[in-house]
Structure formats: structure tokens, C-alpha cells
mmCIF file of C-alpha atoms in Angstrom:
data_model
loop_
_atom_site.group_PDB
_atom_site.id
_atom_site.type_symbol
_atom_site.label_atom_id
_atom_site.label_comp_id
_atom_site.label_asym_id
_atom_site.label_seq_id
_atom_site.Cartn_x
_atom_site.Cartn_y
_atom_site.Cartn_z
ATOM 1 C CA PHE D 38 -10.267 33.235 -52.828
ATOM 2 C CA ARG D 39 -9.146 30.062 -54.544
ATOM 3 C CA ARG D 40 -5.527 30.146 -55.612
ATOM 4 C CA VAL D 41 -2.882 28.186 -57.377
ATOM 5 C CA LEU D 42 -0.504 26.877 -54.723
ATOM 6 C CA PHE D 43 3.233 26.715 -55.430
ATOM 7 C CA ARG D 44 5.134 24.557 -52.969
ATOM 8 C CA SER D 45 8.851 23.872 -53.379
ATOM 9 C CA GLY D 46 9.254 21.301 -50.622
ATOM 10 C CA SER D 47 12.920 20.532 -50.080
ATOM 11 C CA MET D 48 13.833 21.727 -53.577
ATOM 12 C CA ARG D 49 16.070 24.781 -53.563
ATOM 13 C CA VAL D 50 15.638 27.211 -56.426
ATOM 14 C CA THR D 51 18.717 29.009 -57.711
ATOM 15 C CA SER D 52 17.016 32.343 -58.173
ATOM 16 C CA PRO D 53 14.019 32.856 -55.881
ATOM 17 C CA ALA D 54 13.356 36.317 -57.345
ATOM 18 C CA HIS D 55 13.254 34.901 -60.888
ATOM 19 C CA THR D 56 10.998 32.034 -59.804
ATOM 20 C CA VAL D 57 8.552 34.344 -58.021
ATOM 21 C CA GLY D 58 8.590 36.649 -61.049
ATOM 22 C CA MET D 59 7.797 33.735 -63.353
ATOM 23 C CA VAL D 60 4.985 32.507 -61.089
ATOM 24 C CA SER D 61 3.598 36.025 -60.760
ATOM 25 C CA ALA D 62 3.639 36.692 -64.509
ATOM 26 C CA ALA D 63 2.106 33.302 -65.348
ATOM 27 C CA CYS D 64 -0.702 33.722 -62.820
ATOM 28 C CA ALA D 65 -1.345 37.297 -63.981
ATOM 29 C CA GLN D 66 -1.743 36.033 -67.567
ATOM 30 C CA LEU D 67 -4.245 33.435 -66.378
ATOM 31 C CA GLY D 68 -6.113 35.750 -64.005
ATOM 32 C CA GLU D 69 -5.174 33.534 -61.058
ATOM 33 C CA ARG D 70 -3.974 34.327 -57.555
ATOM 34 C CA ALA D 71 -0.855 32.539 -56.328
ATOM 35 C CA LEU D 72 0.087 31.260 -52.891
ATOM 36 C CA ILE D 73 3.797 30.469 -52.659
ATOM 37 C CA CYS D 74 5.100 28.348 -49.787
ATOM 38 C CA ALA D 75 8.780 29.286 -49.616
ATOM 39 C CA GLU D 76 9.787 26.450 -47.261
ATOM 40 C CA THR D 77 13.569 25.994 -47.707
ATOM 41 C CA ASN D 78 13.951 29.016 -50.007
ATOM 42 C CA ASP D 79 14.669 32.519 -48.737
ATOM 43 C CA LEU D 80 12.125 34.858 -50.297
ATOM 44 C CA THR D 81 12.871 37.890 -48.141
ATOM 45 C CA GLY D 82 13.129 41.044 -50.178
ATOM 46 C CA ILE D 83 10.773 39.759 -52.875
ATOM 47 C CA PRO D 84 8.436 42.606 -53.914
ATOM 48 C CA HIS D 85 4.847 42.419 -52.652
ATOM 49 C CA LEU D 86 2.291 41.788 -55.383
ATOM 50 C CA ASP D 87 -1.474 41.930 -54.944
ATOM 51 C CA HIS D 88 -2.162 38.594 -56.647
ATOM 52 C CA VAL D 89 0.747 36.719 -54.993
ATOM 53 C CA LYS D 90 0.991 35.786 -51.322
ATOM 54 C CA VAL D 91 4.201 34.315 -49.940
ATOM 55 C CA VAL D 92 4.245 32.273 -46.728
ATOM 56 C CA ARG D 93 6.967 30.154 -45.137
ATOM 57 C CA THR D 94 4.814 26.995 -44.998
ATOM 58 C CA ALA D 95 1.225 25.761 -44.795
ATOM 59 C CA SER D 96 -0.505 22.518 -43.846
ATOM 60 C CA ASN D 97 -1.146 20.364 -46.917
ATOM 61 C CA ALA D 98 -4.361 18.977 -45.434
ATOM 62 C CA ALA D 99 -5.664 22.453 -44.650
ATOM 63 C CA ILE D 100 -4.646 24.345 -47.781
ATOM 64 C CA PHE D 101 -4.700 21.820 -50.643
ATOM 65 C CA PRO D 102 -8.500 21.376 -50.866
ATOM 66 C CA ALA D 103 -8.929 25.163 -51.024
ATOM 67 C CA CYS D 104 -6.756 25.470 -54.153
ATOM 68 C CA ARG D 105 -7.608 25.358 -57.857
ATOM 69 C CA ALA D 106 -4.285 23.674 -58.662
ATOM 70 C CA ILE D 107 -1.170 22.584 -56.789
ATOM 71 C CA VAL D 108 2.305 23.028 -58.226
ATOM 72 C CA HIS D 109 4.990 21.161 -56.302
ATOM 73 C CA HIS D 110 8.320 19.326 -56.416
ATOM 74 C CA GLY D 111 6.852 15.832 -56.827
ATOM 75 C CA GLY D 112 7.750 14.169 -53.560
ATOM 76 C CA ALA D 113 5.780 11.044 -52.707
ATOM 77 C CA GLY D 114 4.012 12.596 -49.702
ATOM 78 C CA THR D 115 3.104 15.843 -51.440
ATOM 79 C CA THR D 116 1.888 13.990 -54.518
ATOM 80 C CA ALA D 117 -0.296 11.713 -52.372
ATOM 81 C CA ALA D 118 -1.670 14.731 -50.480
ATOM 82 C CA SER D 119 -2.517 16.525 -53.731
ATOM 83 C CA LEU D 120 -4.271 13.423 -55.089
ATOM 84 C CA ARG D 121 -6.124 13.007 -51.801
ATOM 85 C CA ALA D 122 -7.262 16.659 -51.988
ATOM 86 C CA GLY D 123 -8.814 16.091 -55.416
ATOM 87 C CA VAL D 124 -7.026 19.053 -56.984
ATOM 88 C CA PRO D 125 -5.171 19.049 -60.330
ATOM 89 C CA THR D 126 -1.397 18.864 -59.881
ATOM 90 C CA LEU D 127 1.612 20.170 -61.762
ATOM 91 C CA ILE D 128 4.899 18.592 -60.724
ATOM 92 C CA LEU D 129 8.032 20.627 -61.418
ATOM 93 C CA PHE D 130 10.757 18.252 -60.345
ATOM 94 C CA ALA D 131 14.483 18.641 -59.839
ATOM 95 C CA LEU D 132 15.163 15.021 -60.853
ATOM 96 C CA TRP D 133 15.370 13.059 -57.669
ATOM 97 C CA LEU D 134 14.783 9.320 -57.925
ATOM 98 C CA ASP D 135 11.010 9.144 -57.611
ATOM 99 C CA GLN D 136 9.886 12.593 -58.772
ATOM 100 C CA PRO D 137 9.748 11.777 -62.515
ATOM 101 C CA ILE D 138 7.756 8.650 -61.645
ATOM 102 C CA TRP D 139 5.143 10.668 -59.728
ATOM 103 C CA ALA D 140 5.009 13.218 -62.577
ATOM 104 C CA ALA D 141 4.353 10.419 -65.074
ATOM 105 C CA GLY D 142 1.725 8.988 -62.718
ATOM 106 C CA VAL D 143 -0.325 12.175 -62.436
ATOM 107 C CA ASP D 144 -0.083 12.537 -66.223
ATOM 108 C CA GLN D 145 -1.240 8.951 -66.758
ATOM 109 C CA LEU D 146 -4.145 9.474 -64.351
ATOM 110 C CA LYS D 147 -5.083 12.680 -66.231
ATOM 111 C CA VAL D 148 -5.058 14.669 -62.982
ATOM 112 C CA GLY D 149 -2.020 16.754 -63.864
ATOM 113 C CA SER D 150 1.323 16.840 -65.583
ATOM 114 C CA GLY D 151 4.995 17.272 -64.885
ATOM 115 C CA ARG D 152 8.245 18.573 -66.259
ATOM 116 C CA HIS D 153 11.793 19.168 -65.143
ATOM 117 C CA PHE D 154 11.968 22.436 -63.197
ATOM 118 C CA SER D 155 15.012 23.610 -65.162
ATOM 119 C CA GLU D 156 12.965 23.375 -68.379
ATOM 120 C CA THR D 157 10.147 25.498 -66.976
ATOM 121 C CA THR D 158 9.604 28.920 -68.514
ATOM 122 C CA GLU D 159 6.865 31.467 -68.041
ATOM 123 C CA GLN D 160 5.284 30.247 -71.290
ATOM 124 C CA SER D 161 5.450 26.553 -70.343
ATOM 125 C CA LEU D 162 4.055 27.338 -66.892
ATOM 126 C CA VAL D 163 1.134 29.226 -68.439
ATOM 127 C CA SER D 164 0.511 26.363 -70.861
ATOM 128 C CA ASP D 165 0.731 23.656 -68.177
ATOM 129 C CA LEU D 166 -1.547 25.568 -65.808
ATOM 130 C CA ARG D 167 -4.031 26.354 -68.575
ATOM 131 C CA THR D 168 -4.245 22.609 -69.261
ATOM 132 C CA ILE D 169 -4.706 21.419 -65.688
ATOM 133 C CA LEU D 170 -7.111 24.228 -64.742
ATOM 134 C CA THR D 171 -9.721 22.886 -67.161
ATOM 135 C CA PRO D 172 -12.977 21.420 -65.855
ATOM 136 C CA GLN D 173 -11.938 17.986 -67.184
ATOM 137 C CA TYR D 174 -8.821 17.864 -65.023
ATOM 138 C CA ALA D 175 -10.697 19.172 -61.995
ATOM 139 C CA ALA D 176 -13.423 16.532 -62.395
ATOM 140 C CA ARG D 177 -10.886 13.747 -62.890
ATOM 141 C CA ALA D 178 -8.885 14.880 -59.831
ATOM 142 C CA ARG D 179 -12.049 14.778 -57.699
ATOM 143 C CA GLU D 180 -12.850 11.301 -59.057
ATOM 144 C CA VAL D 181 -9.366 9.956 -58.281
ATOM 145 C CA ALA D 182 -9.505 11.464 -54.778
ATOM 146 C CA THR D 183 -12.386 9.152 -53.892
ATOM 147 C CA GLN D 184 -10.078 6.182 -54.538
ATOM 148 C CA ILE D 185 -7.212 7.351 -52.312
ATOM 149 C CA SER D 186 -7.004 6.014 -48.776
ATOM 150 C CA THR D 187 -6.572 8.380 -45.853
ATOM 151 C CA PRO D 188 -3.227 8.498 -44.034
ATOM 152 C CA ALA D 189 -4.802 6.673 -41.082
ATOM 153 C CA GLN D 190 -6.145 3.908 -43.349
ATOM 154 C CA SER D 191 -2.755 3.550 -45.026
ATOM 155 C CA ALA D 192 -0.926 3.333 -41.691
ATOM 156 C CA ALA D 193 -3.412 0.747 -40.399
ATOM 157 C CA ARG D 194 -3.008 -1.393 -43.536
ATOM 158 C CA ALA D 195 0.792 -1.201 -43.310
ATOM 159 C CA ALA D 196 0.711 -2.184 -39.622
ATOM 160 C CA ASP D 197 -1.671 -5.085 -40.379
ATOM 161 C CA PHE D 198 0.632 -6.273 -43.164
ATOM 162 C CA LEU D 199 3.751 -6.141 -40.976
ATOM 163 C CA GLU D 200 1.981 -7.947 -38.133
ATOM 164 C CA SER D 201 0.857 -10.706 -40.517
ATOM 165 C CA VAL D 202 4.413 -11.112 -41.795
ATOM 166 C CA VAL D 203 5.759 -11.388 -38.254
ATOM 167 C CA ARG D 204 3.053 -13.917 -37.302
ATOM 168 C CA ARG D 205 4.067 -16.101 -40.257
ATOM 169 C CA GLY D 206 7.720 -15.819 -39.152
ATOM 170 C CA ARG D 207 8.897 -14.260 -42.379
ATOM 171 C CA SER D 208 10.952 -11.158 -42.962
ATOM 172 C CA CYS D 209 9.838 -8.308 -45.194
#
């Protein structure tokens, strides 16, 4: 049961009921199932829908590769995890410092797109998802994933770099 994952991260939505309604309607139009990770948003009292599952949180490493697309807030860690998973990404950002940069990056890589969350409508969500759910975006996302280092490789490289700086007696 592959789904489109919606993850808000630390971004608070003003109207959770409206957001879930928009996600539900967009996915229904596309014939997709949705998995919504509520995280910092209170989604209690949201009506149960057959094609929408709401959970508090889920492991990025476990759930991302099982998704057809990932919609998220555009944080650096979530963006890296979505790229690593090889799944097309839609970033709906709230305009923090780096989120528009990550949105532009996934667009430039042709593995996804991004827009300001406040500008998102049911129609724009359908359009954005229809674009990134194409075979071209899926293939490109899988291709880019092969070029992304694992978290362990990244940590080892960072530690090696810092150790080399210290050995040379220079500050970062």
C-alpha cells in the first residue's frame, strides 16, 4: 500500500482540519492514499477517512522508501532523508531561513518542487503531486539517491575533517 506521506515537522498549521481536508481531497482526486504524520499538530477529532491514515510520527528511514512521494516542511534533515530514500519530494515551507533553499534545490535536481505553505490550495496540491508522481520524477529521485551519502558516512567525513583541522592547529 504505497502512499503519499505528509509530514509537517516542527511547522504548526493554523487549521489542522482544513489541512487534512485539503490533503484528503487532493489524494482522492489522484487516487492516492495519504499517510499524515501529525507531529506537533493536534489532529484529534479529525474524521476518519478510508484513504487517509493519521499517525503522531514515523521513522523517516523506515517509512520514506515505502512512499510514492513525500510532502514535508523542507527542513535540512527531512530533505536529506527524502533524497536518500529516492522518492520524489514536495516541500511546503513556512519560510524559515533554509526551507526555500531546499525547495529550490529539489526543483533544480528535478526530484520535486516547493511552494510556500500559505499559497497551497487543493488545486495547487493536486497539480504539484501530479507533477512529481510521474515516472520521470521517480526515476530521477532514484538516480539522485545513489549519489547521497549515508548518515554514517557523512558523520565520519565531518569527524575526519574536524580532526584534520585540529591537527593543523587551525580553527574552523
